[in-house]
Each structure stands twice: as C-alpha cells, then as structure tokens.
Short mmCIF file of C-alpha atoms in Angstrom, two decimals:
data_model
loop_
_atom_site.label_atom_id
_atom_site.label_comp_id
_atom_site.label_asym_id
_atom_site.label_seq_id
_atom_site.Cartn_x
_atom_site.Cartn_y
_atom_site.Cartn_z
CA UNK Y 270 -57.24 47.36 84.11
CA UNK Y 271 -58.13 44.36 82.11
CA UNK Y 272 -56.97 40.90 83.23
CA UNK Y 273 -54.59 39.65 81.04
CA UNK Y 274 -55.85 36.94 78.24
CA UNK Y 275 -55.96 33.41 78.79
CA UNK Y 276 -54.05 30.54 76.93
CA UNK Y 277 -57.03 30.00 75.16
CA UNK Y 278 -57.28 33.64 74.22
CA UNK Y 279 -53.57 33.49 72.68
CA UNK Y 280 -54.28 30.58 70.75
CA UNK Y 281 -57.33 32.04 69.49
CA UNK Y 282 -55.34 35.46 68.13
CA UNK Y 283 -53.05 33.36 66.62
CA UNK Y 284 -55.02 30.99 65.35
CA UNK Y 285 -56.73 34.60 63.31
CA UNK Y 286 -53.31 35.82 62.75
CA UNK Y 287 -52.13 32.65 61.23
CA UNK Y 288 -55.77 32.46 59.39
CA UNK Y 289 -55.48 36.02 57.62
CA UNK Y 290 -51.71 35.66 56.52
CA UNK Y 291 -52.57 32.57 54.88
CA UNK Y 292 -55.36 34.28 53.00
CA UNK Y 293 -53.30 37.39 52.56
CA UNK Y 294 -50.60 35.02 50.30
CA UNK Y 295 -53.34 33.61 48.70
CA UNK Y 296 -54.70 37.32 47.24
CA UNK Y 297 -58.06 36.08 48.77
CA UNK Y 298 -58.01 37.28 52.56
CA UNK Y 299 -60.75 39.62 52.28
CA UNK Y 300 -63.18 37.59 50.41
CA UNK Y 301 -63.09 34.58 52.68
CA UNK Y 302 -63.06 36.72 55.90
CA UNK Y 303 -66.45 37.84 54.72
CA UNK Y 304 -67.92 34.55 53.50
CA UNK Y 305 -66.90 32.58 56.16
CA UNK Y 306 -66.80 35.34 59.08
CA UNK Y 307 -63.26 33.78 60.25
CA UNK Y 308 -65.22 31.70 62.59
CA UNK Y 309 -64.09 28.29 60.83
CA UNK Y 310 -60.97 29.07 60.26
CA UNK Y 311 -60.49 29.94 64.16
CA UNK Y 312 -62.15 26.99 65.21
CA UNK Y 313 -60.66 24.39 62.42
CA UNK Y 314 -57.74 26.03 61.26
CA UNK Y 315 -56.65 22.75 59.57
CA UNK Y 316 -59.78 21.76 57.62
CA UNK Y 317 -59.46 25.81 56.67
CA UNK Y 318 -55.79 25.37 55.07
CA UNK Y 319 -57.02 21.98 53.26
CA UNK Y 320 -59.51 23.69 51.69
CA UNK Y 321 -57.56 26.48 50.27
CA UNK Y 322 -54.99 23.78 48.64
CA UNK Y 323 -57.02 23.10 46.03
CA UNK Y 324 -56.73 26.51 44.44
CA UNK Y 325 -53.65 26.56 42.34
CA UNK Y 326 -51.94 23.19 42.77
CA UNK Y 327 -49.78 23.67 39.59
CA UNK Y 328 -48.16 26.89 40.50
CA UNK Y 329 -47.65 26.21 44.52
CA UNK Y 330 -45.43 22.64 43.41
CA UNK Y 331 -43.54 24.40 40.66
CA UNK Y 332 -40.73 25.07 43.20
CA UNK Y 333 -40.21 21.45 44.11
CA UNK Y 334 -41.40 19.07 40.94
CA UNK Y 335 -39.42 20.07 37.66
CA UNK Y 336 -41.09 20.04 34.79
CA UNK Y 337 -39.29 19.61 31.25
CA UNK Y 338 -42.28 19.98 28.95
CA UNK Y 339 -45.86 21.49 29.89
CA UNK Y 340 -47.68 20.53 26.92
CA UNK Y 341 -51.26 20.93 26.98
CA UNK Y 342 -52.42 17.53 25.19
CA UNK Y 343 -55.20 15.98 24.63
CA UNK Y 344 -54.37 13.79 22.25
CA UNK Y 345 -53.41 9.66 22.78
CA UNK Y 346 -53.29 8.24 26.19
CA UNK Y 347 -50.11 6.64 26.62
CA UNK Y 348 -49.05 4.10 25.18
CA UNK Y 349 -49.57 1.70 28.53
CA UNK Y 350 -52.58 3.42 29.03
CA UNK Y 351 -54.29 2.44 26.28
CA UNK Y 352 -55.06 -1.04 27.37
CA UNK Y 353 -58.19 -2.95 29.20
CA UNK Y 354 -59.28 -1.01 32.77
CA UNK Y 355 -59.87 2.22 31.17
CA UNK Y 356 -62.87 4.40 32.72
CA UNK Y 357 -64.20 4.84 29.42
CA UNK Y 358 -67.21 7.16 32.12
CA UNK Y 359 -64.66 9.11 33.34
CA UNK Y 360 -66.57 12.17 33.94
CA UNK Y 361 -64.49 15.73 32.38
CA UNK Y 362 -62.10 16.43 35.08
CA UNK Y 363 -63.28 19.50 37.18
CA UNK Y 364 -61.06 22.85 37.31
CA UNK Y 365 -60.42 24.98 39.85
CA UNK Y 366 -61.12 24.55 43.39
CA UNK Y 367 -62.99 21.38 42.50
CA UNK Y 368 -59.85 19.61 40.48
CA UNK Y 369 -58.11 20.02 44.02
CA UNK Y 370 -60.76 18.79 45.75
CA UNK Y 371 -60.44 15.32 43.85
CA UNK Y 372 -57.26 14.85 44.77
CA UNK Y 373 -57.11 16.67 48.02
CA UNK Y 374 -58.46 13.25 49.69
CA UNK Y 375 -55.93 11.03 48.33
CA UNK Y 376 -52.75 12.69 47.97
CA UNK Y 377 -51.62 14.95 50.95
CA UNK Y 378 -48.42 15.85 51.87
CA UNK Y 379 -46.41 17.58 49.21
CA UNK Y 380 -42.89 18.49 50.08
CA UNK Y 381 -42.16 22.10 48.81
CA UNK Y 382 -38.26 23.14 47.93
CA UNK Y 383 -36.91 19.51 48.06
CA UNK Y 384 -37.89 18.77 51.63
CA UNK Y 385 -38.12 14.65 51.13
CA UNK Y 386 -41.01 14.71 53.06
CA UNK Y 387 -42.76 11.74 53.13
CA UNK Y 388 -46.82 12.10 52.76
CA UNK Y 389 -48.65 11.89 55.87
CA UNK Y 390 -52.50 11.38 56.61
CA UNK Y 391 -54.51 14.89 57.88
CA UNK Y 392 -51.03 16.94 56.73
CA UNK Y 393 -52.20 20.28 56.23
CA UNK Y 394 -51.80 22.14 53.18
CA UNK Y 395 -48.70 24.55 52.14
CA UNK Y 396 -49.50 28.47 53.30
CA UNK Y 397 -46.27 29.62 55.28
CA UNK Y 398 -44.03 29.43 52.64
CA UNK Y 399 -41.28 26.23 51.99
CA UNK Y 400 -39.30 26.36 55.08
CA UNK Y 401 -42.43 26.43 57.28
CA UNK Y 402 -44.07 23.13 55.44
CA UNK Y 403 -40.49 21.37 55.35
CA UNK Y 404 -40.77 21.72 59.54
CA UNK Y 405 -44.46 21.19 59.53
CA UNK Y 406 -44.14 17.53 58.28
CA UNK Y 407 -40.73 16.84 59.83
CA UNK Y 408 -42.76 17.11 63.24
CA UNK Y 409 -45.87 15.46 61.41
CA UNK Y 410 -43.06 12.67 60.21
CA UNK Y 411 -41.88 12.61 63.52
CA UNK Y 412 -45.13 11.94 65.44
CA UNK Y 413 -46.36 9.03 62.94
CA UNK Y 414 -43.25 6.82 63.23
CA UNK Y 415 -44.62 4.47 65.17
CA UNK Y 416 -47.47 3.78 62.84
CA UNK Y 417 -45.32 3.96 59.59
CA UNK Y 418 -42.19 1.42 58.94
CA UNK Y 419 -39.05 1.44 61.31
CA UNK Y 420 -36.49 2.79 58.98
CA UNK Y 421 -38.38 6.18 58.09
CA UNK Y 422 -37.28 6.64 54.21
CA UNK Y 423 -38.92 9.25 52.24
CA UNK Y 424 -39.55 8.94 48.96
CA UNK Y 425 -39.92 12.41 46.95
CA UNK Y 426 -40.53 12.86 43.03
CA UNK Y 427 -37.83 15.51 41.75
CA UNK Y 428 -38.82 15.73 38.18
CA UNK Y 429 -40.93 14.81 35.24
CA UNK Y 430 -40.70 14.47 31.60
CA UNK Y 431 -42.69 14.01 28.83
CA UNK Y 432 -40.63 11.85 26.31
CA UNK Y 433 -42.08 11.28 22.87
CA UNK Y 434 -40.54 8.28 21.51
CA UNK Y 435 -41.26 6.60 17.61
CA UNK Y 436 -44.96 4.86 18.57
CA UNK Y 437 -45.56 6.04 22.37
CA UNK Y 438 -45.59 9.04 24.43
CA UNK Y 439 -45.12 8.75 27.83
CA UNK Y 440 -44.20 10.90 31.27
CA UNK Y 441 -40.95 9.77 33.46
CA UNK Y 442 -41.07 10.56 36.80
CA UNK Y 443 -37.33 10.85 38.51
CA UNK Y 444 -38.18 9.63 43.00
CA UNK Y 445 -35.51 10.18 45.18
CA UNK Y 446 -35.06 7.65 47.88
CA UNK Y 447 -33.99 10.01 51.32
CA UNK Y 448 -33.55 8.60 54.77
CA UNK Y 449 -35.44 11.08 57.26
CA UNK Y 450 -33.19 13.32 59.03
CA UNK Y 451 -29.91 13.07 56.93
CA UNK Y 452 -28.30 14.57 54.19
CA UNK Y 453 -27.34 12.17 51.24
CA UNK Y 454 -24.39 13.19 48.83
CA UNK Y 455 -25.42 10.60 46.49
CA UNK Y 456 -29.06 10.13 47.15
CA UNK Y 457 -30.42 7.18 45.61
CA UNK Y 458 -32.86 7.56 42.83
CA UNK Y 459 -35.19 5.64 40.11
CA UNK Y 460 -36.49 7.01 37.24
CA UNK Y 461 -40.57 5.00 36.52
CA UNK Y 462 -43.44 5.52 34.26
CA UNK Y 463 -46.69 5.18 35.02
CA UNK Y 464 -47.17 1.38 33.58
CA UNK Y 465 -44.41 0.47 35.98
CA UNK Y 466 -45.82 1.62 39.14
CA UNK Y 467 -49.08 0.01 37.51
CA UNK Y 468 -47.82 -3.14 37.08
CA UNK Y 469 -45.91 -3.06 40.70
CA UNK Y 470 -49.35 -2.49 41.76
CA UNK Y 471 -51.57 -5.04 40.14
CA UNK Y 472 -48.55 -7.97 41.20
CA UNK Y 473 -49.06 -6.66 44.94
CA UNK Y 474 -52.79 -6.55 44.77
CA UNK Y 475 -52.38 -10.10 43.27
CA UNK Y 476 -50.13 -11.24 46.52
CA UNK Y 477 -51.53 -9.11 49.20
CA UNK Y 478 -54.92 -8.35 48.37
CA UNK Y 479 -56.29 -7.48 52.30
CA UNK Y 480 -52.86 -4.95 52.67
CA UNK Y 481 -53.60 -3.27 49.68
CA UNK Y 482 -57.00 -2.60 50.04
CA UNK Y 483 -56.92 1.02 51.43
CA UNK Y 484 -54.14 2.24 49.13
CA UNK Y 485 -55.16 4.80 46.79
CA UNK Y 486 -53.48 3.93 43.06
CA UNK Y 487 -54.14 7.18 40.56
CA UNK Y 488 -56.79 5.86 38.00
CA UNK Y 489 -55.76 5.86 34.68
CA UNK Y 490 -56.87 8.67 32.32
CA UNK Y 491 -57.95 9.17 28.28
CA UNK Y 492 -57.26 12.91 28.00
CA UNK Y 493 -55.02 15.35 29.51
CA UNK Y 494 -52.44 12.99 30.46
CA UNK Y 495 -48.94 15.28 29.53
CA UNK Y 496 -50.77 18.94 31.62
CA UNK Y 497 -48.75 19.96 34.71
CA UNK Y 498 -51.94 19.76 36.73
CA UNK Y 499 -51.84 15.98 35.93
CA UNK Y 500 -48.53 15.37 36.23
CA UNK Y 501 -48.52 17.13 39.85
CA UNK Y 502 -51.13 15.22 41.21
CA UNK Y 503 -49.55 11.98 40.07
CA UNK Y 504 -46.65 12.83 41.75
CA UNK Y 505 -47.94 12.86 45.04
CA UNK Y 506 -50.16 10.06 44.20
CA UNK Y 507 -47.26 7.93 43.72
CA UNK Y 508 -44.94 9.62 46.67
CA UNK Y 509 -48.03 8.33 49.40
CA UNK Y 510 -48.48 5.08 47.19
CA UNK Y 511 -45.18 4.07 47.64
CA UNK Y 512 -44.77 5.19 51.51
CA UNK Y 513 -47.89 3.52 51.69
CA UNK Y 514 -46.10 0.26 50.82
CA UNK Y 515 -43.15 0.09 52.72
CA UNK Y 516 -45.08 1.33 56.11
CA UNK Y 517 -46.34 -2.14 55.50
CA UNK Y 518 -43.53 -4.65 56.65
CA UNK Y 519 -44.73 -7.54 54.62
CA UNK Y 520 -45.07 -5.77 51.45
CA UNK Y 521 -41.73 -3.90 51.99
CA UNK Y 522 -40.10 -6.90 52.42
CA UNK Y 523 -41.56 -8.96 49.37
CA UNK Y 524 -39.80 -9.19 46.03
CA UNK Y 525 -41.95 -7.42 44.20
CA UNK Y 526 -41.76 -4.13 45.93
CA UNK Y 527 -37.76 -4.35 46.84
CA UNK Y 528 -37.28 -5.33 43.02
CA UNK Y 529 -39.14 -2.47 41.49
CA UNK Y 530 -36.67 -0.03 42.69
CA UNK Y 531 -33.69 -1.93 41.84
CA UNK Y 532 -33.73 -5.06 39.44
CA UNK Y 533 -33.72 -2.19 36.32
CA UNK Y 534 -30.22 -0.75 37.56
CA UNK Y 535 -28.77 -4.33 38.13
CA UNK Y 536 -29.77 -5.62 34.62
CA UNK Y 537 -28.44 -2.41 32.99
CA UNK Y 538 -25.18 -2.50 35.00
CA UNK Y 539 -24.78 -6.20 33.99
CA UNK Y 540 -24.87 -5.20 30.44
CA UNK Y 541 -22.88 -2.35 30.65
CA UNK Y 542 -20.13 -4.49 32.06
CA UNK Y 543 -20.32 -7.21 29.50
CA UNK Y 544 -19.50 -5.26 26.84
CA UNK Y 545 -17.11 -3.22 28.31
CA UNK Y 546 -18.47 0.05 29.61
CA UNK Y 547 -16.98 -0.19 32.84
CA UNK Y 548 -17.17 3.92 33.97
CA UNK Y 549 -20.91 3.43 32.72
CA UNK Y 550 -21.60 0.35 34.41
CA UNK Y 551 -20.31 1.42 37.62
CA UNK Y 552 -22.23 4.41 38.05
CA UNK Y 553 -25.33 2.12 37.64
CA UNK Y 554 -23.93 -0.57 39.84
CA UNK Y 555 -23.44 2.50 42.68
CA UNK Y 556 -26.48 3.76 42.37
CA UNK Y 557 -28.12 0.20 42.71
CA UNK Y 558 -26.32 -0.09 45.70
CA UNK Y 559 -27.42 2.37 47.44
CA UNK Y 560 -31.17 1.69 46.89
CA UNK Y 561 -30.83 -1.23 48.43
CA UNK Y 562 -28.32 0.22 51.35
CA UNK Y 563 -31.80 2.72 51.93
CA UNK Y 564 -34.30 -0.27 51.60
CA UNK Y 565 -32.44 -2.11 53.95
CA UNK Y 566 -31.28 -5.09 52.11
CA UNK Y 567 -27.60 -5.08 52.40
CA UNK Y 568 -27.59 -8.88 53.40
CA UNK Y 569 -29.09 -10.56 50.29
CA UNK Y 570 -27.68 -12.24 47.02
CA UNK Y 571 -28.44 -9.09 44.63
CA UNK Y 572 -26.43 -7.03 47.35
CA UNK Y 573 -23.77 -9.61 46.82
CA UNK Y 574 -23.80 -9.62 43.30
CA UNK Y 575 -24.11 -5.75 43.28
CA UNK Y 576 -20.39 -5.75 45.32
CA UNK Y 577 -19.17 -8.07 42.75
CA UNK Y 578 -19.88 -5.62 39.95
CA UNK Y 579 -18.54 -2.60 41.67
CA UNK Y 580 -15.11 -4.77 42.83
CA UNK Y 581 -15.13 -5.73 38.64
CA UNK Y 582 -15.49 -2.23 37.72
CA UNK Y 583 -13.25 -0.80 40.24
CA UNK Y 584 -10.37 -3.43 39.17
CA UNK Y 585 -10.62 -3.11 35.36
CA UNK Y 586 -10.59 1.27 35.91
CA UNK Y 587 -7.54 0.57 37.74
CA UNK Y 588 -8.96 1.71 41.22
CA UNK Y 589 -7.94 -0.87 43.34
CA UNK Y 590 -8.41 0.09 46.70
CA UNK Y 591 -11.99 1.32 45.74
CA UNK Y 592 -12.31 -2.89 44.46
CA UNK Y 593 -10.35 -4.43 47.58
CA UNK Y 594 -12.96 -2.44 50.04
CA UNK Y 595 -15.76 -3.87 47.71
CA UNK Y 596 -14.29 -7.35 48.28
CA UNK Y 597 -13.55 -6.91 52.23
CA UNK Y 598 -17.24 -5.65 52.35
CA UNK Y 599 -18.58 -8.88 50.74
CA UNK Y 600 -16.39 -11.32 53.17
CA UNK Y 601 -17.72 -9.64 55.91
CA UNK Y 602 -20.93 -10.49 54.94
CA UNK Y 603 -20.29 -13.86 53.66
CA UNK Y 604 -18.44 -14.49 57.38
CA UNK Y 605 -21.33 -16.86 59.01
CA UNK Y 606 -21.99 -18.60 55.67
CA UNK Y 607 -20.17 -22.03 55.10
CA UNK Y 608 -19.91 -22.05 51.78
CA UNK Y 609 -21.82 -19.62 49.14
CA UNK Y 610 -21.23 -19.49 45.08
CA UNK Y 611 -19.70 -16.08 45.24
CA UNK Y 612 -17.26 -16.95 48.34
CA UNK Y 613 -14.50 -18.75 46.36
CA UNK Y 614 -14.74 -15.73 43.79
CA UNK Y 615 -14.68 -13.10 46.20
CA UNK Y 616 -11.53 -14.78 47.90
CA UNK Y 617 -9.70 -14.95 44.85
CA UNK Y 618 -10.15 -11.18 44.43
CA UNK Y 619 -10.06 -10.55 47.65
CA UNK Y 620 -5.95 -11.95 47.58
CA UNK Y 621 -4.93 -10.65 44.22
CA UNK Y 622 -5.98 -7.19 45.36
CA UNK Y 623 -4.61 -7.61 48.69
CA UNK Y 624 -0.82 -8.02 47.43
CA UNK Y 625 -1.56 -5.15 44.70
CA UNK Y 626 -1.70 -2.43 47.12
CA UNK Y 627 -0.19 -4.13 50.09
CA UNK Y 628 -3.30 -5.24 52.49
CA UNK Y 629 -2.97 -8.19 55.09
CA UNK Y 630 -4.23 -10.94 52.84
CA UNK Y 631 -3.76 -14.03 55.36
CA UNK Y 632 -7.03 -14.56 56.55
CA UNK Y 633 -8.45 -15.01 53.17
CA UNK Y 634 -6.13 -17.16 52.06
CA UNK Y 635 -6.51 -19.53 55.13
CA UNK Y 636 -10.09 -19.61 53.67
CA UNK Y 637 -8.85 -20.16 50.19
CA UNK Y 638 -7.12 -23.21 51.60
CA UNK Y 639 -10.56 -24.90 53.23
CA UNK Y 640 -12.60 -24.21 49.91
CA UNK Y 641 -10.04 -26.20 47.91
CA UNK Y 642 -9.86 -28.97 50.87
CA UNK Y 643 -13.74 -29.05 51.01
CA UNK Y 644 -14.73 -28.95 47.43
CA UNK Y 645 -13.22 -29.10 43.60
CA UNK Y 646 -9.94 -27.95 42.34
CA UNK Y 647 -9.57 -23.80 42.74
CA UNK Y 648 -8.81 -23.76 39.45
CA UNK Y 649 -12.61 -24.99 38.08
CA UNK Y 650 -13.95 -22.09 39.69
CA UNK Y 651 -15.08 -18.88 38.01
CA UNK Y 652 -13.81 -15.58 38.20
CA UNK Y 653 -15.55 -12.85 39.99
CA UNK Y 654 -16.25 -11.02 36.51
CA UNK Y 655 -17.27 -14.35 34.91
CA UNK Y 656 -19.89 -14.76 38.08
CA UNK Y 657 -21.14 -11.47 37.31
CA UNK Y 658 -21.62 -11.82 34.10
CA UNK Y 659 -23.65 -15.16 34.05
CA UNK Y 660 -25.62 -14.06 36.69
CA UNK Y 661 -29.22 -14.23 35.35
CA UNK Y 662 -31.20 -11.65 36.54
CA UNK Y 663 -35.28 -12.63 35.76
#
C-alpha cells in the first residue's frame, strides 16, 4: 500500500486545487495550465492570483463600487485638473492585463460586496468569490494591526458619480468610515472629489514631507477621466491613501487630515441652522459627529461645538430628551475644565431642559452658581444657539 501523503503533499494538492478553480472562474484555466505548467502557481500561489487581477478590474468591483454614470469621455479633464502638475508625457494608458498591471503595485486590497476592508500591503487578489476575500483580509487586517494605527478604521468607497455642473465636470466619490469588526447603523460617511483629496495631500506633503514620502497619490490624468476603469482604480487609490495616513499617528492626529473629513459637515450644519433648517441641519450635525466619534476625537472644541448644534436642533424640533443627553454629554466632558466658553452655555441648557422633562438638575446649577461668582453677570452670556452660530469655522 502506499504511505499516506505528507503535510507538504496536502498543501501542494490544494495549493493545485485552489490554482485551477481560480482559473476555472476566470474562463482561462486551461490556457494558463499550459503556459505556465501549474508549476508557479503551486509554488507562488500568491504572486499567481496578483497576476490574474489585472484582467478585468471593471467588471470584478462592479459588485462593491456603484457607479451612476459610465460615460466613456475623453473630452476636458476636470475642472481641478486642469491646472499646473499635469503629465503633459503621460504615455496612452495600457489596456488589458497591462492597465492592471499599473495599478496592481499601488492599489491592493479591494473589498468586494461592502466588506470595509481596509487595503493591506501583499493582499492577494479576489478569485473565491466575495465572502472568501471579505475573510481573506479580515485575517490579513487582523495580522497587520500592530503595524497600522491602534483604532483599526476602514475606510471603503461605496459609490461614484459623475456630476456635470454649468463650467466643470467632475467625479464624487461617497467613503464610508467603518470601525473593523462592528456593524454601524449609521456609518459615517464623506462625499470628496478628486481636488480635495489633492489638496489634503499637497498640505500634508507640505507639513510632513519624510511621512509622506512612500504614499502613493493617483497622478492626475488629461483623458479618460469619467471611464469606470478610471474611476475603479481611483477608488482604491484613495481607500490605501487614506489608511495610509491615519496608520501614521502624527498625520492622523494633525488638523489637516482630521479636518478633511469633517470641517465640510460642520460649516454646512452651521448654515443650515442659521437660517432655520433645523431637520436639515441636524442630520449634518449627526453625521459630523460621528466622523469624529470614528476618528477618535470626541474630546476637542469642534466635538464640543458639534454637541451644541445637535442640543440646538434637538430643542427647537421639540425633542428634548434627545437635546438634554446632548447637553449631559458635553458636561461630562467639560468636567476637569475650570472654565471653557461653551460651559456657561451648556449649563444654561443643561437646567432649562432638565425641569422640561423632569431630570435632576442640581448639580448644574451648583455650577451655574460658581460661574456667576467667578466671572460677569449670567445674564451677559450667550445662548447656546447664539455660540453656535458665531462660531467661525476657517
């Protein structure tokens, strides 16, 4: 009788198993096998599946990144494209197996069917199916946390759109913000164009020049800006770009980066709420809040001010418990500061709410009573709403 095969025999049959599936989904099994003679693909099953991922790019993300238009253009670049740093050499951009091969290098790690999956270096390419790459880089994920940031947050592109407007055309990428290894309700999510996450990257090149030096940014381009193929490899350029960034703790950290994601929805939700759109605003006010809740900023002033215009909203839609926990939240944090410009404001709030729907409202009023023995009159200070709405936000 034969001896029975080694572990190294097993992983050698499935390593050829595993090899001629993969080929077998592709429609190219055969062809390979006899190229090739399976003997790379048993031997470097990895730099095997890489290879194959540059053959249909396009069709393999359709299940994940939502497209809204697919125009074939090759007319105008964008309209913040158009400007200095353009590779006017730009050689024509190769099809095929070669087109994947160009990006291949830079942008790995696609999530298929709305995994989150953050991009990871040497993550092999899609050939099981969605369910099989969603648990391929969860264990990838899982392995690299000590090299990437603490707080493992994914950041996954969901959609893009081409929108035409009176003098520009431009594509608008929709990122969801996902903490690894839960399941958001609400997830978080920004909606950028390309000259944003250009300009995020020339002011963090300008600041951290030495960090930034081995992340990839995608080039910009004269022709064939608004093609699927395009607009799928940007997306995973800018996925890894930006989980690039905030495995760095310094650039994480830094205005810059924390303000990309969030200083649009503050500005908008300030506006909204000055003139009155208070169901509008607080939608953008929630959403705002929990970018920074996943960014991990819930102690700072914009936090602050970003409770103050949810406890505003929440009072003038008549939802006043919603506003009183948006007011115990902000005490809580303001607890070890002595004195702070939203404090007296919050207080105020914080008691008027209090005896509208019958909370303990002691504590803050002992607090009330040290402001006004510490510093002016109660009555010279502003309102929580007027706080919020003189705010400037540069």
């Amino acid at each position: 009788p034969d001896p029975p095969p080694s572990a190294a025999g097993l992983d050698g049959m499935a390593a050829r198993i595993l090899h001629r599936l993969r080929h077998a989904l592709a429609g190219e099994g055969g062809r390979e096998e006899r190229v090739h003679g399976g003997s790379e693909a048993e031997d470097f099953p990895e730099s095997s599946e890489l290879e194959d991922d540059t053959e249909g790019l396009s069709t393999r993300l359709s299940g994940t990144l939502s497209f809204t238009s697919h125009e074939e253009e090759e007319e105008e670049e964008e309209e913040e494209e158009d400007g200095a740093g353009v590779e006017l050499g730009e050689p024509p951009q190769p099809t095929g197996a070669a087109a994947g091969a160009e990006d291949g290098g830079r942008c790995w790690g696609w999530c298929a069917g709305g995994a989150g999956a953050a991009p990871l270096p040497g993550a092999a390419a899609p050939w099981g199916g969605p369910s099989l790459l969603t648990r391929q880089l969860q264990e990838l994920w899982r392995k690299s946390r000590g090299s990437l940031a603490p707080q493992r947050l994914l950041f996954e592109v969901t959609s893009a759109s081409v929108v035409s407007e009176r003098s520009s055309k431009y594509v608008l990428y929709t990122i969801y913000l996902i903490r690894s290894g839960r399941f958001d309700k609400a997830p978080a999510t920004i909606a950028r164009r390309y000259s944003d996450f250009e300009r995020l990257n020339r002011r963090l090149r300008c600041r951290f020049g030495c960090d930034m030096a081995g992340i990839a940014f995608p080039r910009k381009r004269l022709r064939r800006n608004f093609t699927a193929e395009t607009i799928a490899k940007r997306s995973r350029a800018f996925e890894q770009f930006l989980s690039h960034l905030h495995s760095i703790a310094e650039i994480r950290r830094s205005p810059e980066f924390l303000e990309f994601f969030f200083l649009q929805d503050l500005r908008a939700a300030q506006r909204l709420t000055c003139t009155g759109m208070y169901r509008e605003a607080l939608a953008t006010w929630a959403n705002a809040y929990r970018l920074q809740d996943r960014l991990g900023v819930c102690g700072s002033g914009r936090f602050l001010l970003t409770l103050a215009g949810l406890a505003v909203c929440h009072q003038e839609l008549d939802e006043l418990g919603e506003a009183h926990s948006c007011c115990e939240q902000a005490l809580q944090l303001l607890e070890a500061q002595g004195s702070h410009p939203l404090l007296g404001p919050f207080l105020q709030a914080h008691v008027h709410l209090a005896w509208k729907v019958g909370k303990d409202k002691r504590r803050s009023e002992a607090r009330l009573q040290d402001l006004r023995e510490a510093g002016p009159p109660l009555q010279q200070q502003p309102t929580l709403k007027e706080c919020l709405i003189k705010e400037p936000l540069e």
